[in-house]
C-alpha cells in the first residue's frame, strides 16, 4: 500500500492522508461519493463502478428497489466486486448551494453514517475520497475541515475503525486536507 503522507493517532486509531486513486486501495471498505439514484455517475463514482464491475451495480439496484433513493447524508454498503476493497460504502454528499442550505451538517452526516455502517459491519480499515468537492462543488478547504473534524470526533468517541485513510485524487485537494489536518483541533480537548 502507498505510504501515508500525513497521519494523526486518535486513541488506538490512525487517521491518515494519501494522494492517489481510491479504487486501488486494499481497505476493508472504500467510500463512494454517489448520488441518490446509486446508478453510477462521473468522478469517483464512475471510477469505482468501472474498476469493481457489474456486481456493485447489481447490489445498488437491489437497495434502490427497497428504499427508493438514498437521502443526502445517509450511507449503504455493497460488495466491492473486483475491487481490492471487500465492501463499498455509498453515501450522498450535499450539492453546494452557497452554504446556507445545511451543507456543513449534511456533509458531516455523510462521514458519520459511513463510519457507523463500517462499525456495524466490523470493518477495520476504511478509505474516503473527498465527498462533494468535485461535481457537487463544495469548496475544498471548508469540506476538508469538516471531513477531518467529523472523522476525528467519531474515532475519539468509538475507538474504531482502526484505520481511516483519505485518498485524495489531485494535488490541490491533497494539500487542502494536509492543511486541515495540521489545524485539526485536539478531539480530547474540552470545548471552550
Ligand atoms: P461529488 O459529486 O461528491 O463532488 P466527485 O466524484 O465529482 O464527487 O468528486 C469528489 C472527489 O473525488 C474529487 O476531489 C475528485 O477529484 C475525486 N476523485 C475522482 N476520481 C477519484 C478516484 N479514482 N480516487 C479518489 N478520488 C477521486
PDB file of C-alpha atoms and ligand atoms in Angstrom:
ATOM      1  CA  UNK A   1       0.000   0.000   0.000  1.00  0.00           C
ATOM      2  CA  UNK A   2       1.267   3.505  -0.752  1.00  0.00           C
ATOM      3  CA  UNK A   3       2.616   5.158   2.358  1.00  0.00           C
ATOM      4  CA  UNK A   4       0.552   7.858   4.010  1.00  0.00           C
ATOM      5  CA  UNK A   5       1.713  11.438   3.527  1.00  0.00           C
ATOM      6  CA  UNK A   6       0.491  12.523   6.961  1.00  0.00           C
ATOM      7  CA  UNK A   7      -1.206  10.874   9.897  1.00  0.00           C
ATOM      8  CA  UNK A   8      -2.703  11.503  13.319  1.00  0.00           C
ATOM      9  CA  UNK A   9      -3.194   8.950  16.092  1.00  0.00           C
ATOM     10  CA  UNK A  10      -6.546   9.117  17.914  1.00  0.00           C
ATOM     11  CA  UNK A  11      -6.977   6.616  20.761  1.00  0.00           C
ATOM     12  CA  UNK A  12      -5.918   3.302  19.153  1.00  0.00           C
ATOM     13  CA  UNK A  13      -6.868   4.503  15.667  1.00  0.00           C
ATOM     14  CA  UNK A  14      -4.990   6.176  12.850  1.00  0.00           C
ATOM     15  CA  UNK A  15      -6.363   8.962  10.662  1.00  0.00           C
ATOM     16  CA  UNK A  16      -4.149   9.416   7.610  1.00  0.00           C
ATOM     17  CA  UNK A  17      -3.917  11.007   4.176  1.00  0.00           C
ATOM     18  CA  UNK A  18      -2.533   9.938   0.824  1.00  0.00           C
ATOM     19  CA  UNK A  19      -2.764  11.078  -2.775  1.00  0.00           C
ATOM     20  CA  UNK A  20      -3.955   8.638  -5.417  1.00  0.00           C
ATOM     21  CA  UNK A  21      -6.754   6.520  -6.844  1.00  0.00           C
ATOM     22  CA  UNK A  22      -9.123   5.135  -4.209  1.00  0.00           C
ATOM     23  CA  UNK A  23     -10.128   2.184  -6.438  1.00  0.00           C
ATOM     24  CA  UNK A  24      -6.662   0.716  -5.817  1.00  0.00           C
ATOM     25  CA  UNK A  25      -6.950   0.776  -2.036  1.00  0.00           C
ATOM     26  CA  UNK A  26      -6.874  -2.594  -0.328  1.00  0.00           C
ATOM     27  CA  UNK A  27      -9.068  -1.482   2.588  1.00  0.00           C
ATOM     28  CA  UNK A  28     -11.976  -3.375   4.164  1.00  0.00           C
ATOM     29  CA  UNK A  29     -14.181  -0.696   2.592  1.00  0.00           C
ATOM     30  CA  UNK A  30     -13.814   2.273   0.295  1.00  0.00           C
ATOM     31  CA  UNK A  31     -16.418   5.030   0.283  1.00  0.00           C
ATOM     32  CA  UNK A  32     -18.157   6.173  -2.882  1.00  0.00           C
ATOM     33  CA  UNK A  33     -19.342   9.769  -3.352  1.00  0.00           C
ATOM     34  CA  UNK A  34     -22.525   8.589  -5.064  1.00  0.00           C
ATOM     35  CA  UNK A  35     -25.793  10.257  -5.993  1.00  0.00           C
ATOM     36  CA  UNK A  36     -29.260   9.376  -4.668  1.00  0.00           C
ATOM     37  CA  UNK A  37     -30.079   7.006  -7.542  1.00  0.00           C
ATOM     38  CA  UNK A  38     -26.988   4.818  -6.870  1.00  0.00           C
ATOM     39  CA  UNK A  39     -26.906   4.171 -10.621  1.00  0.00           C
ATOM     40  CA  UNK A  40     -23.343   5.397 -11.107  1.00  0.00           C
ATOM     41  CA  UNK A  41     -22.081   8.677 -12.481  1.00  0.00           C
ATOM     42  CA  UNK A  42     -18.885  10.592 -13.145  1.00  0.00           C
ATOM     43  CA  UNK A  43     -15.882  11.257 -10.942  1.00  0.00           C
ATOM     44  CA  UNK A  44     -15.046   8.771  -8.229  1.00  0.00           C
ATOM     45  CA  UNK A  45     -18.446   7.063  -8.643  1.00  0.00           C
ATOM     46  CA  UNK A  46     -17.716   6.168 -12.276  1.00  0.00           C
ATOM     47  CA  UNK A  47     -14.190   5.052 -11.419  1.00  0.00           C
ATOM     48  CA  UNK A  48     -15.445   2.704  -8.657  1.00  0.00           C
ATOM     49  CA  UNK A  49     -18.098   1.077 -10.886  1.00  0.00           C
ATOM     50  CA  UNK A  50     -15.627   0.679 -13.788  1.00  0.00           C
ATOM     51  CA  UNK A  51     -12.962  -0.884 -11.601  1.00  0.00           C
ATOM     52  CA  UNK A  52     -15.314  -3.006  -9.468  1.00  0.00           C
ATOM     53  CA  UNK A  53     -17.515  -4.346 -12.269  1.00  0.00           C
ATOM     54  CA  UNK A  54     -21.261  -5.043 -12.522  1.00  0.00           C
ATOM     55  CA  UNK A  55     -21.702  -6.774  -9.153  1.00  0.00           C
ATOM     56  CA  UNK A  56     -21.656  -3.368  -7.436  1.00  0.00           C
ATOM     57  CA  UNK A  57     -24.491  -2.029  -9.626  1.00  0.00           C
ATOM     58  CA  UNK A  58     -26.486  -5.245  -9.051  1.00  0.00           C
ATOM     59  CA  UNK A  59     -26.325  -4.627  -5.289  1.00  0.00           C
ATOM     60  CA  UNK A  60     -27.197  -0.936  -5.801  1.00  0.00           C
ATOM     61  CA  UNK A  61     -30.289  -1.885  -7.838  1.00  0.00           C
ATOM     62  CA  UNK A  62     -31.476  -4.225  -5.082  1.00  0.00           C
ATOM     63  CA  UNK A  63     -31.036  -1.483  -2.475  1.00  0.00           C
ATOM     64  CA  UNK A  64     -32.868   1.116  -4.577  1.00  0.00           C
ATOM     65  CA  UNK A  65     -35.718  -1.330  -5.222  1.00  0.00           C
ATOM     66  CA  UNK A  66     -36.106  -1.498  -1.438  1.00  0.00           C
ATOM     67  CA  UNK A  67     -35.589   2.139  -0.356  1.00  0.00           C
ATOM     68  CA  UNK A  68     -36.415   4.198  -3.494  1.00  0.00           C
ATOM     69  CA  UNK A  69     -33.490   6.626  -3.256  1.00  0.00           C
ATOM     70  CA  UNK A  70     -30.631   7.218  -0.854  1.00  0.00           C
ATOM     71  CA  UNK A  71     -31.146  10.522   1.008  1.00  0.00           C
ATOM     72  CA  UNK A  72     -28.261  13.002   1.275  1.00  0.00           C
ATOM     73  CA  UNK A  73     -26.144  12.301   4.356  1.00  0.00           C
ATOM     74  CA  UNK A  74     -27.029   8.602   4.606  1.00  0.00           C
ATOM     75  CA  UNK A  75     -24.980   5.529   3.605  1.00  0.00           C
ATOM     76  CA  UNK A  76     -25.434   1.943   2.395  1.00  0.00           C
ATOM     77  CA  UNK A  77     -22.937  -0.846   1.710  1.00  0.00           C
ATOM     78  CA  UNK A  78     -22.484  -3.158  -1.286  1.00  0.00           C
ATOM     79  CA  UNK A  79     -19.959  -5.706  -2.388  1.00  0.00           C
ATOM     80  CA  UNK A  80     -16.614  -4.451  -3.646  1.00  0.00           C
ATOM     81  CA  UNK A  81     -16.924  -6.687  -6.710  1.00  0.00           C
ATOM     82  CA  UNK A  82     -13.494  -6.932  -8.372  1.00  0.00           C
ATOM     83  CA  UNK A  83     -12.001  -4.118  -6.284  1.00  0.00           C
ATOM     84  CA  UNK A  84      -9.240  -4.885  -3.819  1.00  0.00           C
ATOM     85  CA  UNK A  85     -11.644  -3.475  -1.185  1.00  0.00           C
ATOM     86  CA  UNK A  86     -14.144  -6.004   0.193  1.00  0.00           C
ATOM     87  CA  UNK A  87     -17.047  -3.534   0.519  1.00  0.00           C
ATOM     88  CA  UNK A  88     -18.097  -0.218  -0.996  1.00  0.00           C
ATOM     89  CA  UNK A  89     -19.953   2.212   1.270  1.00  0.00           C
ATOM     90  CA  UNK A  90     -22.056   4.559  -0.862  1.00  0.00           C
ATOM     91  CA  UNK A  91     -23.021   7.932   0.542  1.00  0.00           C
ATOM     92  CA  UNK A  92     -24.614  11.018  -0.984  1.00  0.00           C
ATOM     93  CA  UNK A  93     -22.917  14.321  -0.227  1.00  0.00           C
ATOM     94  CA  UNK A  94     -24.682  17.680  -0.366  1.00  0.00           C
ATOM     95  CA  UNK A  95     -24.618  19.772  -3.535  1.00  0.00           C
ATOM     96  CA  UNK A  96     -23.044  23.141  -2.654  1.00  0.00           C
ATOM     97  CA  UNK A  97     -25.713  25.863  -2.783  1.00  0.00           C
ATOM     98  CA  UNK A  98     -23.759  28.654  -1.114  1.00  0.00           C
ATOM     99  CA  UNK A  99     -23.505  27.202   2.389  1.00  0.00           C
ATOM    100  CA  UNK A 100     -26.872  28.265   3.807  1.00  0.00           C
ATOM    101  CA  UNK A 101     -28.810  25.123   2.896  1.00  0.00           C
ATOM    102  CA  UNK A 102     -27.465  22.852   5.637  1.00  0.00           C
ATOM    103  CA  UNK A 103     -24.454  21.740   3.602  1.00  0.00           C
ATOM    104  CA  UNK A 104     -21.970  21.531   6.536  1.00  0.00           C
ATOM    105  CA  UNK A 105     -24.347  19.393   8.640  1.00  0.00           C
ATOM    106  CA  UNK A 106     -25.167  17.142   5.694  1.00  0.00           C
ATOM    107  CA  UNK A 107     -21.502  16.661   4.823  1.00  0.00           C
ATOM    108  CA  UNK A 108     -20.696  15.752   8.441  1.00  0.00           C
ATOM    109  CA  UNK A 109     -23.662  13.342   8.413  1.00  0.00           C
ATOM    110  CA  UNK A 110     -22.114  11.511   5.421  1.00  0.00           C
ATOM    111  CA  UNK A 111     -18.895  10.805   7.291  1.00  0.00           C
ATOM    112  CA  UNK A 112     -20.754   9.778  10.466  1.00  0.00           C
ATOM    113  CA  UNK A 113     -23.135   7.480   8.535  1.00  0.00           C
ATOM    114  CA  UNK A 114     -20.245   5.755   6.743  1.00  0.00           C
ATOM    115  CA  UNK A 115     -18.296   5.194   9.953  1.00  0.00           C
ATOM    116  CA  UNK A 116     -21.380   3.891  11.778  1.00  0.00           C
ATOM    117  CA  UNK A 117     -22.026   1.433   8.958  1.00  0.00           C
ATOM    118  CA  UNK A 118     -18.373   0.354   8.949  1.00  0.00           C
ATOM    119  CA  UNK A 119     -18.551  -0.276  12.701  1.00  0.00           C
ATOM    120  CA  UNK A 120     -21.828  -2.214  12.313  1.00  0.00           C
ATOM    121  CA  UNK A 121     -20.196  -4.450   9.679  1.00  0.00           C
ATOM    122  CA  UNK A 122     -16.998  -4.848  11.726  1.00  0.00           C
ATOM    123  CA  UNK A 123     -14.852  -3.184   9.044  1.00  0.00           C
ATOM    124  CA  UNK A 124     -11.500  -2.096  10.451  1.00  0.00           C
ATOM    125  CA  UNK A 125      -9.952  -0.103   7.613  1.00  0.00           C
ATOM    126  CA  UNK A 126     -11.919   2.461   5.614  1.00  0.00           C
ATOM    127  CA  UNK A 127     -10.825   4.804   2.813  1.00  0.00           C
ATOM    128  CA  UNK A 128     -12.693   8.017   1.933  1.00  0.00           C
ATOM    129  CA  UNK A 129     -12.498  10.272  -1.106  1.00  0.00           C
ATOM    130  CA  UNK A 130     -13.194  13.989  -0.728  1.00  0.00           C
ATOM    131  CA  UNK A 131     -17.001  13.842  -0.706  1.00  0.00           C
ATOM    132  CA  UNK A 132     -18.881  16.669  -2.510  1.00  0.00           C
ATOM    133  CA  UNK A 133     -15.811  18.643  -3.672  1.00  0.00           C
ATOM    134  CA  UNK A 134     -15.940  17.542  -7.335  1.00  0.00           C
ATOM    135  CA  UNK A 135     -19.134  17.799  -9.395  1.00  0.00           C
ATOM    136  CA  UNK A 136     -21.100  18.821  -6.258  1.00  0.00           C
ATOM    137  CA  UNK A 137     -18.984  21.980  -5.919  1.00  0.00           C
ATOM    138  CA  UNK A 138     -18.303  22.101  -2.161  1.00  0.00           C
ATOM    139  CA  UNK A 139     -15.296  24.414  -1.514  1.00  0.00           C
ATOM    140  CA  UNK A 140     -12.449  22.075  -0.691  1.00  0.00           C
ATOM    141  CA  UNK A 141     -10.874  23.880   2.285  1.00  0.00           C
ATOM    142  CA  UNK A 142     -14.209  24.019   4.115  1.00  0.00           C
ATOM    143  CA  UNK A 143     -15.050  20.421   3.189  1.00  0.00           C
ATOM    144  CA  UNK A 144     -11.644  19.187   4.353  1.00  0.00           C
ATOM    145  CA  UNK A 145     -12.048  20.780   7.788  1.00  0.00           C
ATOM    146  CA  UNK A 146     -15.488  19.199   8.260  1.00  0.00           C
ATOM    147  CA  UNK A 147     -14.349  15.809   6.954  1.00  0.00           C
ATOM    148  CA  UNK A 148     -11.340  15.549   9.265  1.00  0.00           C
ATOM    149  CA  UNK A 149     -13.055  17.004  12.347  1.00  0.00           C
ATOM    150  CA  UNK A 150     -16.025  14.679  11.957  1.00  0.00           C
ATOM    151  CA  UNK A 151     -13.895  11.569  11.473  1.00  0.00           C
ATOM    152  CA  UNK A 152     -11.613  12.560  14.382  1.00  0.00           C
ATOM    153  CA  UNK A 153     -14.634  13.003  16.671  1.00  0.00           C
ATOM    154  CA  UNK A 154     -16.026   9.599  15.661  1.00  0.00           C
ATOM    155  CA  UNK A 155     -12.688   7.866  16.252  1.00  0.00           C
ATOM    156  CA  UNK A 156     -12.338   9.576  19.600  1.00  0.00           C
ATOM    157  CA  UNK A 157     -15.874   8.586  20.624  1.00  0.00           C
ATOM    158  CA  UNK A 158     -15.892   4.992  19.326  1.00  0.00           C
ATOM    159  CA  UNK A 159     -12.253   3.867  19.105  1.00  0.00           C
ATOM    160  CA  UNK A 160     -12.900   2.363  15.654  1.00  0.00           C
ATOM    161  CA  UNK A 161     -12.466   1.756  12.767  1.00  0.00           C
ATOM    162  CA  UNK A 162      -8.785   1.161  13.435  1.00  0.00           C
ATOM    163  CA  UNK A 163      -7.563   2.971  10.338  1.00  0.00           C
ATOM    164  CA  UNK A 164      -9.252   5.694   8.267  1.00  0.00           C
ATOM    165  CA  UNK A 165      -7.459   6.964   5.198  1.00  0.00           C
ATOM    166  CA  UNK A 166      -8.414   9.868   2.938  1.00  0.00           C
ATOM    167  CA  UNK A 167      -7.284   9.073  -0.605  1.00  0.00           C
ATOM    168  CA  UNK A 168      -7.175  12.401  -2.414  1.00  0.00           C
ATOM    169  CA  UNK A 169      -7.055  12.305  -6.190  1.00  0.00           C
ATOM    170  CA  UNK A 170      -5.286  15.535  -7.067  1.00  0.00           C
ATOM    171  CA  UNK A 171      -2.527  17.585  -5.504  1.00  0.00           C
ATOM    172  CA  UNK A 172      -4.663  20.631  -4.669  1.00  0.00           C
ATOM    173  CA  UNK A 173      -7.221  18.504  -2.805  1.00  0.00           C
ATOM    174  CA  UNK A 174      -4.479  16.615  -1.010  1.00  0.00           C
ATOM    175  CA  UNK A 175      -2.836  19.853   0.100  1.00  0.00           C
ATOM    176  CA  UNK A 176      -6.137  21.269   1.362  1.00  0.00           C
ATOM    177  CA  UNK A 177      -6.594  18.164   3.543  1.00  0.00           C
ATOM    178  CA  UNK A 178      -2.984  18.398   4.691  1.00  0.00           C
ATOM    179  CA  UNK A 179      -3.612  21.971   5.862  1.00  0.00           C
ATOM    180  CA  UNK A 180      -6.822  20.946   7.588  1.00  0.00           C
ATOM    181  CA  UNK A 181      -5.051  18.046   9.334  1.00  0.00           C
ATOM    182  CA  UNK A 182      -2.345  20.423  10.608  1.00  0.00           C
ATOM    183  CA  UNK A 183      -5.094  22.621  12.080  1.00  0.00           C
ATOM    184  CA  UNK A 184      -7.245  19.821  13.439  1.00  0.00           C
ATOM    185  CA  UNK A 185      -8.321  20.600  16.993  1.00  0.00           C
ATOM    186  CA  UNK A 186      -7.450  18.032  19.639  1.00  0.00           C
ATOM    187  CA  UNK A 187     -10.634  15.917  19.944  1.00  0.00           C
ATOM    188  CA  UNK A 188      -9.839  15.258  23.630  1.00  0.00           C
ATOM    189  CA  UNK A 189      -9.835  18.980  24.474  1.00  0.00           C
ATOM    190  CA  UNK A 190     -12.865  20.344  26.333  1.00  0.00           C
ATOM    191  CA  UNK A 191     -14.923  22.689  24.195  1.00  0.00           C
ATOM    192  CA  UNK A 192     -14.233  26.294  25.227  1.00  0.00           C
TER     193      UNK A 192
HETATM  194  P1  LIG B   1     -19.069  14.720  -5.766  1.00  0.00           P
HETATM  195  O1  LIG B   1     -20.187  14.542  -6.757  1.00  0.00           O
HETATM  196  O2  LIG B   1     -19.434  14.214  -4.375  1.00  0.00           O
HETATM  197  O3  LIG B   1     -18.497  16.098  -5.762  1.00  0.00           O
HETATM  198  P2  LIG B   1     -16.847  13.688  -7.419  1.00  0.00           P
HETATM  199  O4  LIG B   1     -16.556  12.270  -7.736  1.00  0.00           O
HETATM  200  O5  LIG B   1     -17.236  14.601  -8.538  1.00  0.00           O
HETATM  201  O6  LIG B   1     -17.960  13.654  -6.242  1.00  0.00           O
HETATM  202  O7  LIG B   1     -15.589  14.320  -6.695  1.00  0.00           O
HETATM  203  C1  LIG B   1     -15.205  14.033  -5.369  1.00  0.00           C
HETATM  204  C2  LIG B   1     -13.689  13.959  -5.286  1.00  0.00           C
HETATM  205  O8  LIG B   1     -13.277  12.672  -5.754  1.00  0.00           O
HETATM  206  C3  LIG B   1     -12.934  14.977  -6.131  1.00  0.00           C
HETATM  207  O9  LIG B   1     -11.844  15.503  -5.359  1.00  0.00           O
HETATM  208  C4  LIG B   1     -12.403  14.145  -7.297  1.00  0.00           C
HETATM  209  O10 LIG B   1     -11.202  14.668  -7.824  1.00  0.00           O
HETATM  210  C5  LIG B   1     -12.130  12.850  -6.573  1.00  0.00           C
HETATM  211  N1  LIG B   1     -11.925  11.631  -7.388  1.00  0.00           N
HETATM  212  C6  LIG B   1     -12.271  11.369  -8.671  1.00  0.00           C
HETATM  213  N2  LIG B   1     -11.848  10.125  -9.031  1.00  0.00           N
HETATM  214  C7  LIG B   1     -11.218   9.602  -7.941  1.00  0.00           C
HETATM  215  C8  LIG B   1     -10.539   8.372  -7.668  1.00  0.00           C
HETATM  216  N3  LIG B   1     -10.434   7.393  -8.586  1.00  0.00           N
HETATM  217  N4  LIG B   1      -9.992   8.196  -6.425  1.00  0.00           N
HETATM  218  C9  LIG B   1     -10.098   9.147  -5.467  1.00  0.00           C
HETATM  219  N5  LIG B   1     -10.729  10.323  -5.658  1.00  0.00           N
HETATM  220  C10 LIG B   1     -11.274  10.557  -6.886  1.00  0.00           C
END
